[in-house]
Amino acid sequence: MPLRDAEVVRQLEVFGFAHLRQVASDAVGGLESGFGKLIELSADSAPSERVTRFDILTELPELGRISRSSWVRGICETYFARHHQVITSDANALVGDSYWHSDGFYNTPFLRFVLYLDAVTHDTGALRFLAGSHRADNGWLGDPTRHVIRHRQDLGLDGNDVPAVVVDSRPGDVIVFDTNVMHAAWNGDVRRQLAFNCVGEPVTEAEQLDTRRYFLNRYVSGSVLIG
């Protein structure tokens, strides 16, 4: 049974992420075809590091339709409690591991909707999250976050051994998360990912500043290869 908007939003508020199974299953064929026009991948020349194309909604109409869908609008406007806007979009050929990180710990909340065009699991680069770590009021900011980022030095753990919720995904699924939540991906080879990021329409000067900073930071952020 599909999750209702209110149920998704409650998961986002409590855990920082939600897994929406097969909500985009009817778009997979078009998304795969469109991805191949944005980022060319071949077995003979697999990339050795992440490849990203930004601002893809006009070039990938199927993703644009998803970003404008009633269920995306319902989730966003319930979560933000106002009208929302899509501020960035990207296509990625992800390679290898990504470090534990948040996308910024902003006071203004942002949501990221992610679709994988390849099945991903614990052993093949699935997203994993530290549930509740998006909330500044529950003790995550400061030393706990620093210890996770320095997991090997401070905790004696490899990144993939940090206790976390691993979200296995298959084409047609959508993962949505508050971008403040701590997340990572481990054990993956090359995998195709599409995403777009949303924010409530900025009202205050602080929200406008956060939105500008977030927009610019998307163009310099990315996964880091872990040796």
Short mmCIF file of N, CA and C in Angstrom, two decimals, residues 60-219:
data_model
loop_
_atom_site.label_atom_id
_atom_site.label_comp_id
_atom_site.label_asym_id
_atom_site.label_seq_id
_atom_site.Cartn_x
_atom_site.Cartn_y
_atom_site.Cartn_z
N LEU A 60 15.70 16.04 -19.62
CA LEU A 60 15.15 14.75 -19.22
C LEU A 60 13.69 14.96 -18.81
N PRO A 61 12.78 15.06 -19.78
CA PRO A 61 11.38 15.42 -19.47
C PRO A 61 10.71 14.49 -18.47
N GLU A 62 11.07 13.19 -18.50
CA GLU A 62 10.45 12.26 -17.55
C GLU A 62 10.75 12.65 -16.11
N LEU A 63 11.99 13.08 -15.84
CA LEU A 63 12.33 13.51 -14.49
C LEU A 63 11.62 14.82 -14.17
N GLY A 64 11.50 15.70 -15.16
CA GLY A 64 10.76 16.94 -14.96
C GLY A 64 9.32 16.67 -14.57
N ARG A 65 8.69 15.68 -15.21
CA ARG A 65 7.31 15.35 -14.86
C ARG A 65 7.21 14.80 -13.44
N ILE A 66 8.19 14.00 -13.04
CA ILE A 66 8.19 13.50 -11.66
C ILE A 66 8.32 14.66 -10.68
N SER A 67 9.22 15.61 -10.99
CA SER A 67 9.44 16.73 -10.07
C SER A 67 8.19 17.60 -9.93
N ARG A 68 7.29 17.57 -10.94
CA ARG A 68 6.07 18.37 -10.90
C ARG A 68 4.84 17.54 -10.51
N SER A 69 5.05 16.28 -10.14
CA SER A 69 3.93 15.38 -9.87
C SER A 69 3.18 15.79 -8.61
N SER A 70 1.95 15.32 -8.51
CA SER A 70 1.13 15.66 -7.35
C SER A 70 1.70 15.09 -6.07
N TRP A 71 2.35 13.92 -6.14
CA TRP A 71 2.87 13.33 -4.90
C TRP A 71 4.13 14.05 -4.42
N VAL A 72 4.97 14.51 -5.35
CA VAL A 72 6.12 15.33 -4.94
C VAL A 72 5.63 16.65 -4.35
N ARG A 73 4.66 17.26 -5.01
CA ARG A 73 4.11 18.52 -4.48
C ARG A 73 3.49 18.31 -3.10
N GLY A 74 2.76 17.21 -2.92
CA GLY A 74 2.14 16.95 -1.63
C GLY A 74 3.15 16.77 -0.51
N ILE A 75 4.21 16.01 -0.79
CA ILE A 75 5.26 15.80 0.21
C ILE A 75 5.94 17.12 0.55
N CYS A 76 6.34 17.86 -0.47
CA CYS A 76 7.10 19.09 -0.24
C CYS A 76 6.27 20.14 0.50
N GLU A 77 5.05 20.35 0.05
CA GLU A 77 4.28 21.44 0.64
C GLU A 77 3.77 21.08 2.03
N THR A 78 3.66 19.78 2.32
CA THR A 78 3.37 19.38 3.70
C THR A 78 4.61 19.54 4.57
N TYR A 79 5.77 19.14 4.06
CA TYR A 79 7.00 19.22 4.84
C TYR A 79 7.41 20.67 5.09
N PHE A 80 7.34 21.48 4.03
CA PHE A 80 7.77 22.88 4.16
C PHE A 80 6.67 23.79 4.67
N ALA A 81 5.43 23.31 4.65
CA ALA A 81 4.26 24.10 5.08
C ALA A 81 4.11 25.38 4.25
N ARG A 82 4.41 25.27 2.96
CA ARG A 82 4.26 26.40 2.02
C ARG A 82 4.50 25.87 0.62
N HIS A 83 4.32 26.72 -0.37
CA HIS A 83 4.67 26.34 -1.73
C HIS A 83 6.17 26.07 -1.80
N HIS A 84 6.56 25.25 -2.78
CA HIS A 84 7.97 24.89 -2.88
C HIS A 84 8.47 25.15 -4.29
N GLN A 85 9.78 25.02 -4.46
CA GLN A 85 10.39 25.14 -5.78
C GLN A 85 11.52 24.14 -5.90
N VAL A 86 11.73 23.65 -7.12
CA VAL A 86 12.89 22.80 -7.41
C VAL A 86 14.05 23.73 -7.72
N ILE A 87 15.16 23.57 -7.00
CA ILE A 87 16.26 24.53 -7.20
C ILE A 87 17.46 23.94 -7.91
N THR A 88 17.65 22.62 -7.88
CA THR A 88 18.74 22.00 -8.64
C THR A 88 18.30 20.62 -9.07
N SER A 89 18.95 20.10 -10.11
CA SER A 89 18.75 18.73 -10.54
C SER A 89 20.06 18.23 -11.11
N ASP A 90 20.25 16.90 -11.09
CA ASP A 90 21.52 16.36 -11.55
C ASP A 90 21.39 14.90 -11.95
N ALA A 91 22.23 14.51 -12.90
CA ALA A 91 22.42 13.12 -13.29
C ALA A 91 23.84 12.74 -12.91
N ASN A 92 24.00 11.57 -12.32
CA ASN A 92 25.31 11.17 -11.81
C ASN A 92 25.64 9.73 -12.20
N ALA A 93 26.87 9.53 -12.62
CA ALA A 93 27.45 8.20 -12.66
C ALA A 93 28.35 8.13 -11.44
N LEU A 94 27.87 7.46 -10.40
CA LEU A 94 28.60 7.38 -9.14
C LEU A 94 29.57 6.22 -9.18
N VAL A 95 30.72 6.43 -8.56
CA VAL A 95 31.78 5.42 -8.58
C VAL A 95 32.35 5.27 -7.18
N GLY A 96 32.43 4.04 -6.70
CA GLY A 96 33.11 3.78 -5.45
C GLY A 96 32.32 4.23 -4.23
N ASP A 97 33.04 4.52 -3.15
CA ASP A 97 32.44 4.86 -1.87
C ASP A 97 32.29 6.37 -1.73
N SER A 98 31.34 6.79 -0.91
CA SER A 98 31.26 8.19 -0.52
C SER A 98 31.36 8.28 0.99
N TYR A 99 31.97 9.34 1.45
CA TYR A 99 32.22 9.51 2.88
C TYR A 99 30.92 9.85 3.62
N TRP A 100 30.96 9.67 4.94
CA TRP A 100 29.83 10.09 5.77
C TRP A 100 29.77 11.62 5.79
N HIS A 101 28.61 12.16 5.48
CA HIS A 101 28.49 13.61 5.41
C HIS A 101 27.02 14.01 5.47
N SER A 102 26.81 15.26 5.78
CA SER A 102 25.54 15.95 5.57
C SER A 102 25.76 16.92 4.42
N ASP A 103 24.68 17.36 3.81
CA ASP A 103 24.82 18.34 2.73
C ASP A 103 24.82 19.77 3.25
N GLY A 104 25.05 19.96 4.55
CA GLY A 104 25.26 21.32 4.98
C GLY A 104 24.78 21.75 6.34
N PHE A 105 23.86 21.05 7.02
CA PHE A 105 23.31 21.49 8.30
C PHE A 105 22.78 22.92 8.21
N TYR A 106 21.88 23.14 7.27
CA TYR A 106 21.24 24.45 7.11
C TYR A 106 20.08 24.58 8.07
N ASN A 107 19.81 25.81 8.50
CA ASN A 107 18.61 26.08 9.30
C ASN A 107 17.36 25.96 8.43
N THR A 108 17.50 26.28 7.16
CA THR A 108 16.41 26.13 6.20
C THR A 108 16.41 24.69 5.69
N PRO A 109 15.28 23.97 5.77
CA PRO A 109 15.28 22.58 5.31
C PRO A 109 15.23 22.48 3.78
N PHE A 110 15.92 21.45 3.26
CA PHE A 110 15.91 21.12 1.84
C PHE A 110 15.63 19.63 1.72
N LEU A 111 14.93 19.25 0.67
CA LEU A 111 14.67 17.83 0.40
C LEU A 111 15.34 17.43 -0.91
N ARG A 112 15.90 16.24 -0.92
CA ARG A 112 16.51 15.68 -2.14
C ARG A 112 15.77 14.39 -2.50
N PHE A 113 15.30 14.32 -3.74
CA PHE A 113 14.63 13.14 -4.27
C PHE A 113 15.61 12.40 -5.18
N VAL A 114 15.86 11.13 -4.90
CA VAL A 114 16.89 10.36 -5.58
C VAL A 114 16.27 9.13 -6.23
N LEU A 115 16.64 8.87 -7.48
CA LEU A 115 16.22 7.68 -8.21
C LEU A 115 17.47 6.98 -8.74
N TYR A 116 17.59 5.69 -8.47
CA TYR A 116 18.67 4.90 -9.03
C TYR A 116 18.15 4.12 -10.23
N LEU A 117 18.94 4.08 -11.29
CA LEU A 117 18.58 3.31 -12.48
C LEU A 117 19.21 1.93 -12.47
N ASP A 118 19.90 1.61 -11.39
CA ASP A 118 20.45 0.27 -11.17
C ASP A 118 20.02 -0.18 -9.78
N ALA A 119 19.78 -1.47 -9.61
CA ALA A 119 19.49 -1.99 -8.28
C ALA A 119 20.71 -1.81 -7.40
N VAL A 120 20.51 -1.26 -6.20
CA VAL A 120 21.61 -1.05 -5.26
C VAL A 120 21.24 -1.66 -3.92
N THR A 121 22.23 -2.27 -3.30
CA THR A 121 22.04 -2.94 -2.01
C THR A 121 23.18 -2.57 -1.08
N HIS A 122 23.15 -3.15 0.11
CA HIS A 122 24.22 -2.98 1.09
C HIS A 122 25.59 -3.21 0.46
N ASP A 123 25.69 -4.17 -0.43
CA ASP A 123 26.98 -4.55 -1.00
C ASP A 123 27.29 -3.89 -2.34
N THR A 124 26.38 -3.04 -2.83
CA THR A 124 26.60 -2.44 -4.15
C THR A 124 26.29 -0.94 -4.16
N GLY A 125 26.56 -0.24 -3.07
CA GLY A 125 26.50 1.22 -3.08
C GLY A 125 25.18 1.85 -2.74
N ALA A 126 24.31 1.13 -2.01
CA ALA A 126 23.02 1.73 -1.62
C ALA A 126 23.25 2.88 -0.64
N LEU A 127 22.37 3.86 -0.69
CA LEU A 127 22.40 4.94 0.29
C LEU A 127 22.15 4.38 1.68
N ARG A 128 22.84 4.94 2.66
CA ARG A 128 22.59 4.58 4.05
C ARG A 128 22.55 5.86 4.88
N PHE A 129 21.77 5.83 5.96
CA PHE A 129 21.49 7.03 6.73
C PHE A 129 21.67 6.77 8.22
N LEU A 130 22.03 7.82 8.94
CA LEU A 130 22.00 7.82 10.41
C LEU A 130 20.69 8.48 10.80
N ALA A 131 19.73 7.65 11.18
CA ALA A 131 18.36 8.12 11.41
C ALA A 131 18.33 9.19 12.49
N GLY A 132 17.64 10.29 12.19
CA GLY A 132 17.46 11.38 13.14
C GLY A 132 18.60 12.38 13.17
N SER A 133 19.65 12.15 12.40
CA SER A 133 20.82 13.03 12.48
C SER A 133 20.61 14.37 11.79
N HIS A 134 19.44 14.57 11.19
CA HIS A 134 19.14 15.86 10.54
C HIS A 134 18.66 16.90 11.54
N ARG A 135 18.36 16.47 12.75
CA ARG A 135 17.74 17.38 13.73
C ARG A 135 18.79 17.95 14.68
N ALA A 136 18.91 19.27 14.64
CA ALA A 136 19.89 19.93 15.50
C ALA A 136 19.50 19.86 16.98
N ASP A 137 18.23 19.54 17.26
CA ASP A 137 17.77 19.56 18.66
C ASP A 137 17.94 18.22 19.37
N ASN A 138 18.54 17.22 18.71
CA ASN A 138 18.63 15.92 19.35
C ASN A 138 20.07 15.48 19.64
N GLY A 139 20.99 16.45 19.64
CA GLY A 139 22.36 16.15 20.08
C GLY A 139 23.33 15.74 19.00
N TRP A 140 22.91 15.74 17.73
CA TRP A 140 23.82 15.27 16.69
C TRP A 140 24.90 16.28 16.32
N LEU A 141 24.58 17.56 16.40
CA LEU A 141 25.58 18.55 16.00
C LEU A 141 26.75 18.54 16.97
N GLY A 142 27.94 18.83 16.44
CA GLY A 142 29.12 18.87 17.30
C GLY A 142 29.87 17.56 17.28
N ASP A 143 30.26 17.08 18.47
CA ASP A 143 31.11 15.90 18.57
C ASP A 143 30.54 14.65 17.91
N PRO A 144 29.23 14.32 18.10
CA PRO A 144 28.74 13.11 17.44
C PRO A 144 28.97 13.10 15.93
N THR A 145 28.69 14.23 15.28
CA THR A 145 28.91 14.30 13.84
C THR A 145 30.38 14.19 13.51
N ARG A 146 31.23 14.88 14.27
CA ARG A 146 32.67 14.82 14.01
C ARG A 146 33.20 13.40 14.19
N HIS A 147 32.70 12.68 15.19
CA HIS A 147 33.16 11.31 15.41
C HIS A 147 32.78 10.41 14.24
N VAL A 148 31.58 10.60 13.69
CA VAL A 148 31.17 9.78 12.54
C VAL A 148 32.04 10.10 11.33
N ILE A 149 32.29 11.36 11.08
CA ILE A 149 33.14 11.75 9.94
C ILE A 149 34.55 11.19 10.13
N ARG A 150 35.04 11.15 11.37
CA ARG A 150 36.37 10.60 11.68
C ARG A 150 36.23 9.17 12.21
N HIS A 151 35.38 8.38 11.59
CA HIS A 151 35.00 7.08 12.14
C HIS A 151 36.19 6.17 12.40
N ARG A 152 37.18 6.20 11.53
CA ARG A 152 38.31 5.29 11.72
C ARG A 152 39.18 5.73 12.88
N GLN A 153 39.48 7.05 12.93
CA GLN A 153 40.34 7.55 14.00
C GLN A 153 39.65 7.56 15.36
N ASP A 154 38.38 8.00 15.40
CA ASP A 154 37.69 8.22 16.68
C ASP A 154 36.92 7.01 17.16
N LEU A 155 36.42 6.19 16.23
CA LEU A 155 35.54 5.08 16.62
C LEU A 155 36.14 3.70 16.33
N GLY A 156 37.23 3.68 15.58
CA GLY A 156 37.82 2.39 15.23
C GLY A 156 36.97 1.59 14.27
N LEU A 157 36.19 2.27 13.44
CA LEU A 157 35.28 1.60 12.51
C LEU A 157 35.57 2.04 11.09
N ASP A 158 35.50 1.10 10.15
CA ASP A 158 35.46 1.47 8.75
C ASP A 158 34.11 2.13 8.47
N GLY A 159 34.05 2.92 7.41
CA GLY A 159 32.82 3.64 7.12
C GLY A 159 31.61 2.75 6.95
N ASN A 160 31.79 1.58 6.31
CA ASN A 160 30.65 0.71 6.08
C ASN A 160 30.25 -0.07 7.34
N ASP A 161 31.02 0.07 8.42
CA ASP A 161 30.67 -0.59 9.68
C ASP A 161 30.00 0.35 10.67
N VAL A 162 29.87 1.63 10.33
CA VAL A 162 29.14 2.55 11.19
C VAL A 162 27.67 2.10 11.20
N PRO A 163 27.06 1.87 12.37
CA PRO A 163 25.66 1.41 12.40
C PRO A 163 24.74 2.41 11.70
N ALA A 164 23.99 1.91 10.73
CA ALA A 164 23.17 2.80 9.91
C ALA A 164 22.02 2.01 9.29
N VAL A 165 21.06 2.74 8.73
CA VAL A 165 19.96 2.14 7.97
C VAL A 165 20.35 2.16 6.50
N VAL A 166 20.47 0.98 5.91
CA VAL A 166 20.80 0.87 4.49
C VAL A 166 19.51 0.73 3.70
N VAL A 167 19.32 1.59 2.70
CA VAL A 167 18.09 1.59 1.91
C VAL A 167 18.35 0.95 0.55
N ASP A 168 18.09 -0.36 0.46
CA ASP A 168 18.18 -1.03 -0.83
C ASP A 168 17.15 -0.41 -1.78
N SER A 169 17.51 -0.29 -3.03
CA SER A 169 16.62 0.37 -3.99
C SER A 169 16.70 -0.33 -5.33
N ARG A 170 15.60 -0.32 -6.07
CA ARG A 170 15.58 -0.83 -7.44
C ARG A 170 14.95 0.21 -8.34
N PRO A 171 15.21 0.13 -9.64
CA PRO A 171 14.64 1.12 -10.56
C PRO A 171 13.14 1.26 -10.38
N GLY A 172 12.68 2.50 -10.30
CA GLY A 172 11.28 2.80 -10.03
C GLY A 172 11.05 3.29 -8.62
N ASP A 173 11.98 3.00 -7.70
CA ASP A 173 11.90 3.51 -6.33
C ASP A 173 12.40 4.96 -6.29
N VAL A 174 11.93 5.70 -5.30
CA VAL A 174 12.44 7.04 -5.02
C VAL A 174 12.80 7.11 -3.54
N ILE A 175 13.97 7.64 -3.24
CA ILE A 175 14.38 7.91 -1.87
C ILE A 175 14.39 9.41 -1.69
N VAL A 176 13.70 9.89 -0.66
CA VAL A 176 13.67 11.33 -0.37
C VAL A 176 14.26 11.54 1.00
N PHE A 177 15.11 12.56 1.14
CA PHE A 177 15.70 12.83 2.45
C PHE A 177 15.94 14.30 2.67
N ASP A 178 15.87 14.67 3.95
CA ASP A 178 16.28 16.00 4.38
C ASP A 178 17.80 16.05 4.25
N THR A 179 18.31 17.02 3.51
CA THR A 179 19.74 16.99 3.17
C THR A 179 20.65 17.29 4.35
N ASN A 180 20.09 17.61 5.53
CA ASN A 180 20.91 17.72 6.73
C ASN A 180 21.28 16.35 7.29
N VAL A 181 20.55 15.29 6.93
CA VAL A 181 20.77 13.98 7.54
C VAL A 181 22.14 13.44 7.11
N MET A 182 22.84 12.78 8.03
CA MET A 182 24.13 12.17 7.71
C MET A 182 23.87 10.95 6.83
N HIS A 183 24.60 10.88 5.70
CA HIS A 183 24.41 9.77 4.77
C HIS A 183 25.72 9.43 4.08
N ALA A 184 25.73 8.26 3.46
CA ALA A 184 26.93 7.77 2.78
C ALA A 184 26.52 6.64 1.86
N ALA A 185 27.48 6.13 1.09
CA ALA A 185 27.27 4.93 0.27
C ALA A 185 28.60 4.19 0.20
N TRP A 186 28.54 2.88 0.35
CA TRP A 186 29.76 2.08 0.41
C TRP A 186 29.61 0.84 -0.47
N ASN A 187 30.75 0.32 -0.89
CA ASN A 187 30.85 -0.97 -1.60
C ASN A 187 30.34 -0.92 -3.03
N GLY A 188 30.16 0.28 -3.58
CA GLY A 188 29.55 0.37 -4.90
C GLY A 188 30.54 0.45 -6.04
N ASP A 189 30.14 -0.08 -7.19
CA ASP A 189 30.84 0.13 -8.44
C ASP A 189 30.13 1.29 -9.15
N VAL A 190 30.17 1.37 -10.47
CA VAL A 190 29.49 2.43 -11.19
C VAL A 190 27.97 2.22 -11.08
N ARG A 191 27.24 3.27 -10.71
CA ARG A 191 25.78 3.20 -10.62
C ARG A 191 25.19 4.53 -11.06
N ARG A 192 24.05 4.44 -11.75
CA ARG A 192 23.42 5.62 -12.34
C ARG A 192 22.37 6.18 -11.38
N GLN A 193 22.46 7.49 -11.17
CA GLN A 193 21.56 8.15 -10.21
C GLN A 193 21.03 9.44 -10.83
N LEU A 194 19.74 9.70 -10.61
CA LEU A 194 19.11 10.96 -10.97
C LEU A 194 18.55 11.59 -9.71
N ALA A 195 18.54 12.92 -9.64
CA ALA A 195 18.06 13.57 -8.42
C ALA A 195 17.63 14.99 -8.70
N PHE A 196 16.74 15.48 -7.83
CA PHE A 196 16.41 16.91 -7.82
C PHE A 196 16.20 17.34 -6.38
N ASN A 197 16.45 18.62 -6.12
CA ASN A 197 16.42 19.17 -4.77
C ASN A 197 15.36 20.27 -4.67
N CYS A 198 14.63 20.27 -3.57
CA CYS A 198 13.51 21.20 -3.38
C CYS A 198 13.66 21.99 -2.08
N VAL A 199 13.04 23.16 -2.06
CA VAL A 199 13.01 24.01 -0.87
C VAL A 199 11.67 24.73 -0.84
N GLY A 200 11.20 25.04 0.36
CA GLY A 200 10.04 25.90 0.47
C GLY A 200 10.38 27.29 -0.02
N GLU A 201 9.42 27.97 -0.63
CA GLU A 201 9.71 29.30 -1.15
C GLU A 201 10.28 30.18 -0.04
N PRO A 202 11.49 30.71 -0.22
CA PRO A 202 12.14 31.49 0.84
C PRO A 202 11.34 32.76 1.16
N VAL A 203 11.19 33.04 2.45
CA VAL A 203 10.45 34.21 2.89
C VAL A 203 11.38 35.19 3.59
N THR A 204 12.12 34.72 4.58
CA THR A 204 12.98 35.60 5.35
C THR A 204 14.32 35.80 4.64
N GLU A 205 15.06 36.80 5.08
CA GLU A 205 16.38 37.03 4.52
C GLU A 205 17.31 35.85 4.78
N ALA A 206 17.19 35.23 5.97
CA ALA A 206 18.02 34.07 6.30
C ALA A 206 17.71 32.90 5.36
N GLU A 207 16.43 32.67 5.06
CA GLU A 207 16.06 31.60 4.14
C GLU A 207 16.57 31.88 2.73
N GLN A 208 16.51 33.12 2.32
CA GLN A 208 17.01 33.49 1.00
C GLN A 208 18.52 33.25 0.92
N LEU A 209 19.24 33.60 1.99
CA LEU A 209 20.69 33.39 2.01
C LEU A 209 21.02 31.90 2.00
N ASP A 210 20.31 31.12 2.83
CA ASP A 210 20.54 29.67 2.85
C ASP A 210 20.29 29.06 1.47
N THR A 211 19.23 29.49 0.81
CA THR A 211 18.88 28.94 -0.50
C THR A 211 19.95 29.27 -1.53
N ARG A 212 20.46 30.49 -1.51
CA ARG A 212 21.54 30.86 -2.44
C ARG A 212 22.78 30.02 -2.15
N ARG A 213 23.14 29.88 -0.87
CA ARG A 213 24.32 29.10 -0.50
C ARG A 213 24.16 27.64 -0.91
N TYR A 214 22.97 27.10 -0.66
CA TYR A 214 22.72 25.70 -0.99
C TYR A 214 22.82 25.48 -2.50
N PHE A 215 22.22 26.38 -3.26
CA PHE A 215 22.26 26.28 -4.72
C PHE A 215 23.70 26.25 -5.20
N LEU A 216 24.53 27.17 -4.73
CA LEU A 216 25.92 27.24 -5.17
C LEU A 216 26.71 26.03 -4.70
N ASN A 217 26.44 25.57 -3.47
CA ASN A 217 27.19 24.44 -2.93
C ASN A 217 26.91 23.15 -3.69
N ARG A 218 25.73 23.02 -4.31
CA ARG A 218 25.44 21.81 -5.08
C ARG A 218 26.44 21.62 -6.21
N TYR A 219 26.99 22.71 -6.72
CA TYR A 219 27.88 22.62 -7.86
C TYR A 219 29.32 22.29 -7.48
#
